Amino acid sequence: MNFGKNILCIGAGYVGGPTMAVIAMKCPEYKITVVDTNEDRIKAWNSNHLPIFEPRLEEIVGQTRGVNLFFSTDIKNSIKEAEIIFVSVNTPTKTFGYGAGMASDLQYWEKTAYQIIENSEDPKIIVEKSTLPVKKAQAMERILKESKNHLHFEVISNPEFLAEGSAIRDLIEPDRVLIGSHQTESGLKAAIEIVDIYAHWVPREKIITTNLWSSELSKLVANAFLAQRISSINSVSALCEKTEADVSEIAYAVGTDSRIGSKFLNASLGFGGSCFKKDILNLVYIARNYGLTEVADYWEMVIKINEYQQERFVRNIIKAMFNTVVDKKIAIFGFAFKANTGDTRESPGKYVAKKLLEERAILSITDSQALDNARLDLAGMDGNVIYETDPFKAAIDASAIVVVTEWEIFKYLDYERIFEKMKKPAFIFDGRNILNHQQLFKIGFNVYPIGKPSLTHF
Ligand SMILES: NC(=O)c1ccc[n+]([C@@H]2O[C@H](COP(=O)([O-])OP(=O)(O)OC[C@H]3O[C@@H](n4cnc5c(N)ncnc54)[C@H](O)[C@@H]3O)[C@@H](O)[C@H]2O)c1
């Protein structure tokens, strides 16, 4: 079949896979190839067991794979054939050298620049999909300028705003698509080509075009604002627990102000995921590098409050359970960093599990999508861990249930039946405030929500 455009995506992860599947579905005349150095991941994308879980992803990959969507490890030839290359490789926080624990580790991203110049025979548009510190397109351009055939590569920034768990919905109905380019003739022309892809299904008024650096920085700022709302309400939850105010009532009262809005105001045991912490650290690092100490300190507090909230949650569990959890069985409900994903990167559940294991508790962890990742995350320290797909079984003989992920299923379990099988006194620590606390209290549980008075029988 003759395709209209040949698009390549380097990096078949949580962003590359779903994004390209949706582009393939919405642009049937384009050929979309997704490549990765990780052979197992590509094998999984070509199998019936996709490497990541997202609602509707299987259905869309099923419709497009082998038609106009292809997953491959042949990076060289795929680069050669492509006209437009999206780069969607991982950009984790650096763990070594200068900027360790703060700056982005750009080695994977930079390697793609070398792969592109080594294997290109024609000029191409390179689209930064990975989240990058501001001004990083410049580094990519400098490497690409070294192309042996003196080819011109126009670099475009197109940060991804999808949220895991609702990736497909976010891609199909985005709040906006952001495309940043140099404000030169070739930059603007390349930006139009990328606009044309999204315009297949996204209304034009939702496609924002900016200069390159605004686009890069917008992504960091968007995540920093979202995380800041969570840390703000979580800081209030600590105050509520001391004053008998109810954080949900406050969130409602505050969120009905149309200037503030109601989203991202649910108090919890803290945010996780691969992006929020990393992107804020990046913002902090950049601000410090420019000598903007106050700006850096301001954003750093968002992370500090998040760490404080997770630690506070674990301390509350231990304190409530008479200051010891040694040899006590605790059922951990969830492990993914949020509902509807199996991703456990920076998951608060992982933090809670590790801390409770250090306190020598026995854990039974239940999560419908994240148990494989949980096994990897706790490898070497899981002698006292049972992995259990059935929440009911996970709670048998447990002294406490700790909700760490807001899976819908946890709301609708038969807690009377669960209570009967648990050790008494039985505790529930609701780290997501998703359960019916009064009802649980009536059943006999001692209930500890976040930012609300606890309900106990003592
Ligand atoms: N996960 C999210 O929700 C999300 C949302 C928005 C933006 N982002 C950003 O998107 C980028 C990708 O995130 P992700 O979650 O998809 O990461 P990921 O780790 O799931 O996937 C990245 C993939 O890139 C591959 N890769 C690395 N170097 C390569 C190379 N040189 N050639 C070929 N493949 C290579 C890795 O093997 C991996 O499979 C990051 O910058 C992240 O910050 C992520």
Coordinates of C-alpha atoms and ligand atoms in Angstrom, one line a residue:
M1 CA 0.0 0.0 0.0
N2 CA 1.2 3.6 -0.8
F3 CA 1.1 5.7 2.3
G4 CA 0.8 9.5 2.4
K5 CA 3.3 10.1 5.1
N6 CA 6.0 8.0 6.7
I7 CA 6.0 8.7 10.5
L8 CA 8.4 7.1 12.9
C9 CA 8.4 7.2 16.7
I10 CA 11.6 6.3 18.6
G11 CA 10.6 4.9 22.0
A12 CA 7.7 2.5 22.5
G13 CA 6.8 3.3 26.1
Y14 CA 3.7 4.7 27.9
V15 CA 3.8 7.8 25.6
G16 CA 5.1 6.4 22.2
G17 CA 2.8 3.4 22.1
P18 CA -0.6 4.9 22.8
T19 CA 0.2 8.2 21.0
M20 CA 1.1 6.4 17.8
A21 CA -1.8 4.0 18.0
V22 CA -4.2 7.0 18.1
I23 CA -2.4 8.8 15.3
A24 CA -2.6 5.5 13.2
M25 CA -6.3 5.2 13.9
K26 CA -7.1 8.8 13.1
C27 CA -4.7 9.1 10.0
P28 CA -5.2 5.8 8.1
E29 CA -3.3 7.2 5.1
Y30 CA -0.1 7.5 7.1
K31 CA 2.3 4.7 7.8
I32 CA 3.3 4.8 11.5
T33 CA 6.3 2.8 12.8
V34 CA 7.3 2.6 16.4
V35 CA 10.8 1.4 17.3
D36 CA 12.6 0.6 20.5
T37 CA 15.9 -0.8 21.5
N38 CA 14.1 -3.0 24.0
E39 CA 13.3 -6.2 22.0
D40 CA 11.0 -7.6 24.7
R41 CA 8.9 -4.5 24.6
I42 CA 8.5 -4.6 20.8
K43 CA 7.7 -8.3 21.0
A44 CA 5.0 -7.5 23.5
W45 CA 3.6 -4.7 21.3
N46 CA 3.3 -7.3 18.5
S47 CA 1.6 -9.9 20.8
N48 CA -1.8 -10.2 22.5
H49 CA -0.2 -9.1 25.8
L50 CA 0.7 -5.4 25.3
P51 CA 3.5 -4.2 27.5
I52 CA 1.3 -1.5 29.1
F53 CA -2.3 -1.4 30.3
E54 CA -4.6 1.5 29.2
P55 CA -8.3 1.4 28.8
R56 CA -9.2 0.9 25.0
L57 CA -5.5 0.5 24.0
E58 CA -5.9 -3.1 23.0
E59 CA -8.9 -2.4 20.9
I60 CA -7.1 0.4 18.9
V61 CA -3.8 -1.5 18.5
G62 CA -5.9 -4.5 17.3
Q63 CA -7.5 -2.3 14.6
T64 CA -4.4 -0.6 13.3
R65 CA -1.4 -3.0 13.9
G66 CA -0.3 -4.5 10.6
V67 CA -2.5 -2.1 8.7
N68 CA -0.7 1.2 9.1
L69 CA 0.9 0.7 12.6
F70 CA 4.1 -1.3 12.9
F71 CA 6.3 -2.1 15.9
S72 CA 9.9 -2.9 15.1
T73 CA 13.5 -3.0 16.4
D74 CA 14.9 -2.1 13.0
I75 CA 15.8 1.5 14.0
K76 CA 18.3 2.1 11.1
N77 CA 16.0 1.4 8.2
S78 CA 13.0 3.0 10.0
I79 CA 15.0 6.2 10.3
K80 CA 16.0 6.1 6.7
E81 CA 12.4 5.8 5.5
A82 CA 10.8 8.3 7.8
E83 CA 9.9 11.9 6.9
I84 CA 8.8 12.9 10.4
I85 CA 10.4 11.4 13.5
F86 CA 8.8 11.7 17.0
V87 CA 11.3 11.1 19.8
S88 CA 9.6 9.7 22.8
V89 CA 12.4 8.1 24.8
N90 CA 12.7 8.2 28.6
T91 CA 14.2 11.3 30.2
P92 CA 14.5 10.2 33.9
T93 CA 16.1 12.1 36.7
K94 CA 19.8 11.8 36.7
T95 CA 21.2 9.4 39.3
F96 CA 24.9 10.2 38.9
G97 CA 27.4 13.1 38.5
Y98 CA 26.4 16.8 38.3
G99 CA 22.7 17.4 38.9
A100 CA 22.2 13.9 40.3
G101 CA 18.7 13.7 41.8
M102 CA 17.6 16.9 40.1
A103 CA 18.5 17.3 36.4
S104 CA 17.1 15.2 33.5
D105 CA 19.3 12.3 32.3
L106 CA 19.4 13.1 28.6
Q107 CA 21.6 10.2 27.5
Y108 CA 18.8 8.3 25.8
W109 CA 17.5 11.3 24.1
E110 CA 20.9 12.4 22.9
K111 CA 21.6 8.9 21.5
T112 CA 18.6 9.3 19.3
A113 CA 20.1 12.4 17.7
Y114 CA 23.2 10.4 16.8
Q115 CA 21.1 7.5 15.5
I116 CA 19.2 10.0 13.3
I117 CA 22.3 11.6 11.7
E118 CA 24.0 8.2 11.2
N119 CA 21.0 6.8 9.3
S120 CA 19.4 9.7 7.4
E121 CA 19.7 10.3 3.7
D122 CA 17.1 13.0 3.5
P123 CA 16.1 16.1 5.6
K124 CA 13.5 15.3 8.2
I125 CA 11.3 16.9 10.9
I126 CA 12.3 15.8 14.4
V127 CA 9.6 16.1 17.0
E128 CA 10.5 16.2 20.7
K129 CA 7.7 14.3 22.4
S130 CA 9.8 13.5 25.5
T131 CA 9.6 16.0 28.3
L132 CA 12.8 18.1 28.2
P133 CA 14.3 21.0 30.1
V134 CA 13.9 24.3 28.3
K135 CA 16.4 25.1 25.5
K136 CA 17.1 21.4 24.9
A137 CA 16.0 21.5 21.3
Q138 CA 19.1 23.6 20.8
A139 CA 21.4 20.7 21.9
M140 CA 19.5 18.3 19.5
E141 CA 20.0 20.8 16.7
R142 CA 23.7 21.2 17.3
I143 CA 24.2 17.4 17.1
L144 CA 22.0 17.2 14.0
K145 CA 24.0 20.0 12.3
E146 CA 26.9 17.6 12.3
S147 CA 25.2 15.3 9.7
K148 CA 27.7 14.1 7.2
N149 CA 25.5 14.9 4.2
H150 CA 24.7 18.4 5.6
L151 CA 21.1 17.6 5.8
H152 CA 18.7 20.0 7.4
F153 CA 16.7 18.7 10.4
E154 CA 14.0 21.0 11.7
V155 CA 13.3 20.4 15.4
I156 CA 9.8 20.8 16.7
S157 CA 8.6 20.6 20.3
N158 CA 5.3 18.7 20.8
P159 CA 5.1 17.8 24.5
E160 CA 2.6 15.2 25.6
F161 CA -0.1 16.0 28.1
L162 CA -1.7 12.6 28.4
A163 CA -2.3 11.1 31.8
E164 CA -1.7 7.4 32.4
G165 CA -5.0 5.6 33.1
S166 CA -6.9 7.9 30.6
A167 CA -4.2 8.1 27.9
I168 CA -6.5 7.1 25.0
R169 CA -9.3 9.5 26.0
D170 CA -6.7 12.3 26.5
L171 CA -5.2 11.6 23.1
I172 CA -8.6 11.5 21.3
E173 CA -10.0 14.5 23.1
P174 CA -7.1 16.6 24.3
D175 CA -7.6 19.9 26.1
R176 CA -5.0 21.2 23.7
V177 CA -2.1 20.1 21.5
L178 CA 1.0 22.2 21.8
I179 CA 3.4 22.7 19.0
G180 CA 6.5 24.8 19.4
S181 CA 8.9 25.8 16.5
H182 CA 11.5 28.3 15.6
Q183 CA 9.7 31.4 14.2
T184 CA 11.7 31.0 10.9
E185 CA 10.3 30.1 7.5
S186 CA 11.4 26.5 7.8
G187 CA 10.4 26.3 11.4
L188 CA 6.9 27.6 10.7
K189 CA 6.5 25.3 7.7
A190 CA 7.5 22.2 9.8
A191 CA 5.1 23.3 12.5
I192 CA 2.3 23.3 9.9
E193 CA 3.1 19.7 9.0
I194 CA 2.7 18.6 12.6
V195 CA -0.5 20.7 13.0
D196 CA -1.8 18.8 9.9
I197 CA -1.4 15.5 11.6
Y198 CA -3.4 16.5 14.7
A199 CA -6.0 18.4 12.7
H200 CA -7.3 15.1 11.4
W201 CA -9.3 14.9 14.7
V202 CA -8.4 17.8 17.0
P203 CA -10.3 21.1 16.4
R204 CA -7.9 23.8 15.1
E205 CA -8.6 26.1 18.0
K206 CA -7.2 23.5 20.4
I207 CA -3.9 23.3 18.5
I208 CA -1.7 25.9 20.1
T209 CA 1.5 27.0 18.3
T210 CA 4.3 28.8 20.1
N211 CA 8.0 29.4 20.0
L212 CA 10.2 26.4 20.7
W213 CA 11.2 27.4 24.2
S214 CA 7.7 28.3 25.4
S215 CA 6.5 24.9 24.3
E216 CA 9.3 23.1 26.2
L217 CA 8.8 25.1 29.4
S218 CA 5.0 24.9 29.2
K219 CA 5.1 21.1 29.8
L220 CA 7.2 21.5 32.9
V221 CA 5.0 24.3 34.2
A222 CA 1.8 22.4 33.5
N223 CA 3.0 19.4 35.6
A224 CA 4.3 21.7 38.3
F225 CA 0.9 23.4 38.6
L226 CA -1.0 20.1 38.8
A227 CA 1.4 18.7 41.4
Q228 CA 1.2 22.0 43.3
R229 CA -2.6 21.7 43.7
I230 CA -2.2 18.2 45.2
S231 CA 0.5 19.3 47.6
S232 CA -1.6 22.4 48.6
I233 CA -4.7 20.3 49.5
N234 CA -2.4 17.7 51.2
S235 CA -0.8 20.3 53.4
V236 CA -4.3 21.4 54.4
S237 CA -5.2 17.7 55.2
A238 CA -2.5 17.7 57.9
L239 CA -4.1 20.8 59.4
C240 CA -7.6 19.2 59.2
E241 CA -6.4 16.1 61.1
K242 CA -5.3 18.4 64.0
T243 CA -8.4 20.6 64.0
E244 CA -11.4 18.2 63.2
A245 CA -12.1 20.1 60.0
D246 CA -12.9 17.8 57.0
V247 CA -10.6 18.2 54.0
S248 CA -13.3 17.0 51.5
E249 CA -15.7 19.7 52.8
I250 CA -12.9 22.3 52.4
A251 CA -12.0 21.0 48.9
Y252 CA -15.6 21.3 47.9
A253 CA -16.1 24.8 49.4
V254 CA -12.8 26.1 47.9
G255 CA -13.2 24.3 44.5
T256 CA -16.7 25.7 43.8
D257 CA -15.0 29.1 43.3
S258 CA -14.8 29.2 39.5
R259 CA -11.4 30.9 39.7
I260 CA -10.0 27.9 41.5
G261 CA -12.0 25.0 40.1
S262 CA -12.6 21.6 41.6
K263 CA -10.1 19.3 39.9
F264 CA -6.9 18.0 41.5
L265 CA -8.2 18.8 45.0
N266 CA -8.6 15.3 46.4
A267 CA -6.4 14.9 49.5
S268 CA -4.4 11.6 49.4
L269 CA -1.3 10.0 50.6
G270 CA 0.6 11.9 47.8
F271 CA 1.2 11.9 44.1
G272 CA 3.4 9.5 42.2
G273 CA 4.1 8.6 38.6
S274 CA 7.2 9.1 36.5
C275 CA 6.5 12.7 35.6
F276 CA 5.5 15.1 38.4
K277 CA 8.5 14.7 40.6
K278 CA 11.0 14.5 37.7
D279 CA 9.5 17.5 35.9
I280 CA 9.4 19.7 39.1
L281 CA 13.0 18.7 39.9
N282 CA 13.9 19.8 36.5
L283 CA 12.2 23.1 36.9
V284 CA 14.0 23.6 40.2
Y285 CA 17.3 22.7 38.7
I286 CA 16.9 25.1 35.8
A287 CA 15.8 27.9 38.1
R288 CA 18.9 27.3 40.4
N289 CA 21.1 27.3 37.4
Y290 CA 19.8 30.8 36.4
G291 CA 20.4 32.0 40.0
L292 CA 16.7 32.1 40.7
T293 CA 16.9 30.8 44.3
E294 CA 13.4 31.9 45.4
V295 CA 11.8 30.4 42.4
A296 CA 13.6 27.1 42.9
D297 CA 12.8 27.0 46.6
Y298 CA 9.1 27.7 45.9
W299 CA 8.7 24.7 43.5
E300 CA 10.9 22.5 45.6
M301 CA 8.4 22.7 48.5
V302 CA 5.8 21.0 46.3
I303 CA 8.0 17.9 46.4
K304 CA 8.8 18.3 50.0
I305 CA 5.2 18.4 51.0
N306 CA 4.6 15.2 48.9
E307 CA 7.3 13.4 50.7
Y308 CA 6.0 14.7 54.1
Q309 CA 2.5 13.4 53.2
Q310 CA 3.7 9.9 52.4
E311 CA 5.8 9.7 55.5
R312 CA 3.0 11.1 57.7
F313 CA 0.7 8.5 56.3
V314 CA 3.0 5.6 57.3
R315 CA 3.7 7.1 60.7
N316 CA -0.1 7.4 61.3
I317 CA -0.5 3.7 60.5
I318 CA 2.2 2.6 62.9
K319 CA 1.0 4.9 65.7
A320 CA -2.7 3.8 65.3
M321 CA -1.6 0.1 65.4
F322 CA -0.2 0.6 68.9
N323 CA 3.2 1.7 67.7
T324 CA 4.2 -1.7 66.2
V325 CA 3.4 -3.6 63.1
V326 CA 6.0 -6.4 63.7
D327 CA 4.6 -9.7 62.3
K328 CA 1.2 -8.1 61.7
K329 CA -0.4 -9.0 58.4
I330 CA -1.4 -5.8 56.5
A331 CA -3.3 -5.9 53.2
I332 CA -2.2 -3.3 50.8
F333 CA -5.1 -2.4 48.4
G334 CA -3.4 -1.2 45.2
F335 CA 0.2 -0.6 44.2
A336 CA 0.0 1.3 40.9
F337 CA 0.7 5.0 41.3
K338 CA -2.9 5.7 40.2
A339 CA -6.0 3.8 39.1
N340 CA -6.3 2.3 35.6
T341 CA -2.6 1.7 35.0
G342 CA -0.1 -0.9 36.0
D343 CA 2.7 1.7 36.2
T344 CA 4.3 1.9 39.6
R345 CA 7.0 4.4 39.0
E346 CA 7.3 6.7 42.1
S347 CA 4.1 5.1 43.4
P348 CA 3.2 6.1 47.0
G349 CA 2.2 2.5 47.4
K350 CA 5.7 1.4 46.9
Y351 CA 6.9 3.8 49.5
V352 CA 4.3 2.6 52.0
A353 CA 5.1 -1.1 51.3
K354 CA 8.9 -0.5 51.7
K355 CA 8.4 1.4 55.0
L356 CA 6.1 -1.2 56.5
L357 CA 8.4 -4.0 55.5
E358 CA 11.3 -2.2 57.2
E359 CA 9.0 -2.2 60.3
R360 CA 8.7 -6.0 59.8
A361 CA 5.1 -6.2 58.8
I362 CA 3.8 -9.0 56.6
L363 CA 2.2 -7.6 53.5
S364 CA -0.4 -9.0 51.1
I365 CA -0.5 -6.8 48.1
T366 CA -3.5 -6.8 45.7
D367 CA -3.7 -4.8 42.5
S368 CA -5.4 -5.9 39.2
Q369 CA -2.7 -4.5 36.9
A370 CA 0.4 -3.8 38.9
L371 CA 1.5 -7.0 40.6
D372 CA 4.2 -7.8 38.0
N373 CA 5.8 -4.4 38.6
A374 CA 5.3 -4.7 42.4
R375 CA 7.3 -8.0 42.3
L376 CA 10.1 -6.1 40.4
D377 CA 10.0 -3.1 42.7
L378 CA 10.2 -5.2 45.9
A379 CA 12.7 -7.8 44.6
G380 CA 15.1 -8.7 47.3
M381 CA 12.9 -7.5 50.1
D382 CA 9.7 -9.4 49.6
G383 CA 10.3 -12.5 51.8
N384 CA 7.3 -11.3 53.8
V385 CA 5.1 -10.3 50.9
I386 CA 2.2 -12.2 49.4
Y387 CA 1.0 -11.0 45.9
E388 CA -2.8 -11.7 45.6
T389 CA -5.2 -10.8 42.8
D390 CA -8.3 -11.2 45.0
P391 CA -8.7 -8.3 47.5
F392 CA -10.9 -10.5 49.7
K393 CA -8.2 -13.2 50.0
A394 CA -5.6 -10.5 50.6
A395 CA -7.5 -9.4 53.7
I396 CA -7.9 -12.8 55.3
D397 CA -6.2 -12.7 58.8
A398 CA -5.0 -9.2 58.2
S399 CA -5.0 -6.6 61.0
A400 CA -5.3 -3.7 58.6
I401 CA -6.2 -2.7 55.1
V402 CA -4.2 0.2 53.6
V403 CA -5.7 1.7 50.4
V404 CA -3.0 3.2 48.3
T405 CA -4.6 3.2 44.8
E406 CA -8.0 4.5 44.0
W407 CA -9.2 1.5 42.0
E408 CA -13.0 1.6 41.6
I409 CA -13.3 -2.0 42.7
F410 CA -12.2 -1.2 46.2
K411 CA -15.3 0.9 46.7
Y412 CA -17.7 -1.9 46.1
L413 CA -16.2 -4.8 48.0
D414 CA -18.3 -6.6 50.6
Y415 CA -16.5 -5.2 53.7
E416 CA -18.8 -7.0 56.1
R417 CA -17.5 -10.3 54.7
I418 CA -14.0 -9.0 54.8
F419 CA -14.3 -7.7 58.4
E420 CA -15.4 -11.2 59.6
K421 CA -12.2 -12.7 58.3
M422 CA -9.8 -10.1 59.7
K423 CA -7.9 -10.0 63.0
K424 CA -9.5 -7.7 65.6
P425 CA -9.2 -4.9 66.2
A426 CA -9.4 -4.3 62.4
F427 CA -8.1 -1.1 60.9
I428 CA -8.6 0.6 57.5
F429 CA -6.3 3.4 56.4
D430 CA -7.9 5.1 53.4
G431 CA -5.0 6.8 51.6
R432 CA -7.3 7.9 48.8
N433 CA -10.5 8.8 50.7
I434 CA -12.6 6.6 48.4
L435 CA -14.4 4.4 50.9
N436 CA -17.6 4.9 52.8
H437 CA -16.0 5.7 56.2
Q438 CA -19.3 5.8 58.3
Q439 CA -20.4 2.5 56.9
L440 CA -17.0 0.8 57.6
F441 CA -17.1 2.2 61.1
K442 CA -20.6 0.7 61.7
I443 CA -19.3 -2.6 60.5
G444 CA -16.7 -2.5 63.2
F445 CA -13.5 -1.1 61.5
N446 CA -11.4 1.6 63.0
V447 CA -11.2 4.0 60.1
Y448 CA -8.4 6.4 59.4
P449 CA -9.1 8.7 56.3
I450 CA -6.8 11.5 55.1
G451 CA -7.6 14.9 56.5
K452 CA -10.8 13.9 58.4
P453 CA -11.4 12.9 62.0
S454 CA -10.7 9.2 62.4
L455 CA -13.6 6.9 63.5
T456 CA -12.5 4.5 66.2
H457 CA -14.1 2.1 68.7
F458 CA -11.4 2.6 71.3
Ligands
LIG1 N1 4.3 8.4 31.1 C1 3.6 9.5 31.0 O1 2.5 9.6 31.5 C2 4.1 10.7 30.3 C3 3.3 11.8 30.0 C4 3.8 12.9 29.3 C5 5.1 12.9 28.9 N2 5.9 11.9 29.3 C6 7.3 12.0 28.8 O2 7.5 11.2 27.7 C7 8.8 10.6 27.6 C8 8.6 9.1 27.5 O3 8.0 8.6 28.7 P1 7.4 7.1 28.8 O4 6.7 7.1 30.1 O5 6.8 6.7 27.5 O6 8.8 6.3 29.0 P2 9.1 4.8 28.9 O7 10.3 4.5 29.7 O8 7.8 4.0 29.1 O9 9.5 4.6 27.3 C9 10.6 5.0 26.7 C10 11.1 4.0 25.7 O10 12.2 4.5 25.0 C11 13.1 3.5 24.7 N3 14.4 4.0 24.3 C12 15.3 4.7 25.1 N4 16.4 5.1 24.3 C13 16.1 4.6 23.1 C14 16.9 4.7 21.8 N5 18.0 5.4 21.8 N6 16.3 4.2 20.7 C15 15.2 3.5 20.8 N7 14.4 3.4 21.9 C16 14.9 4.0 23.0 C17 13.2 2.7 26.0 O11 13.6 1.4 25.8 C18 11.7 2.7 26.4 O12 11.0 1.6 26.0 C19 9.5 11.1 28.9 O13 10.3 12.2 28.6 C20 8.3 11.5 29.8 O14 8.7 12.5 30.7 C21 5.5 10.8 29.9

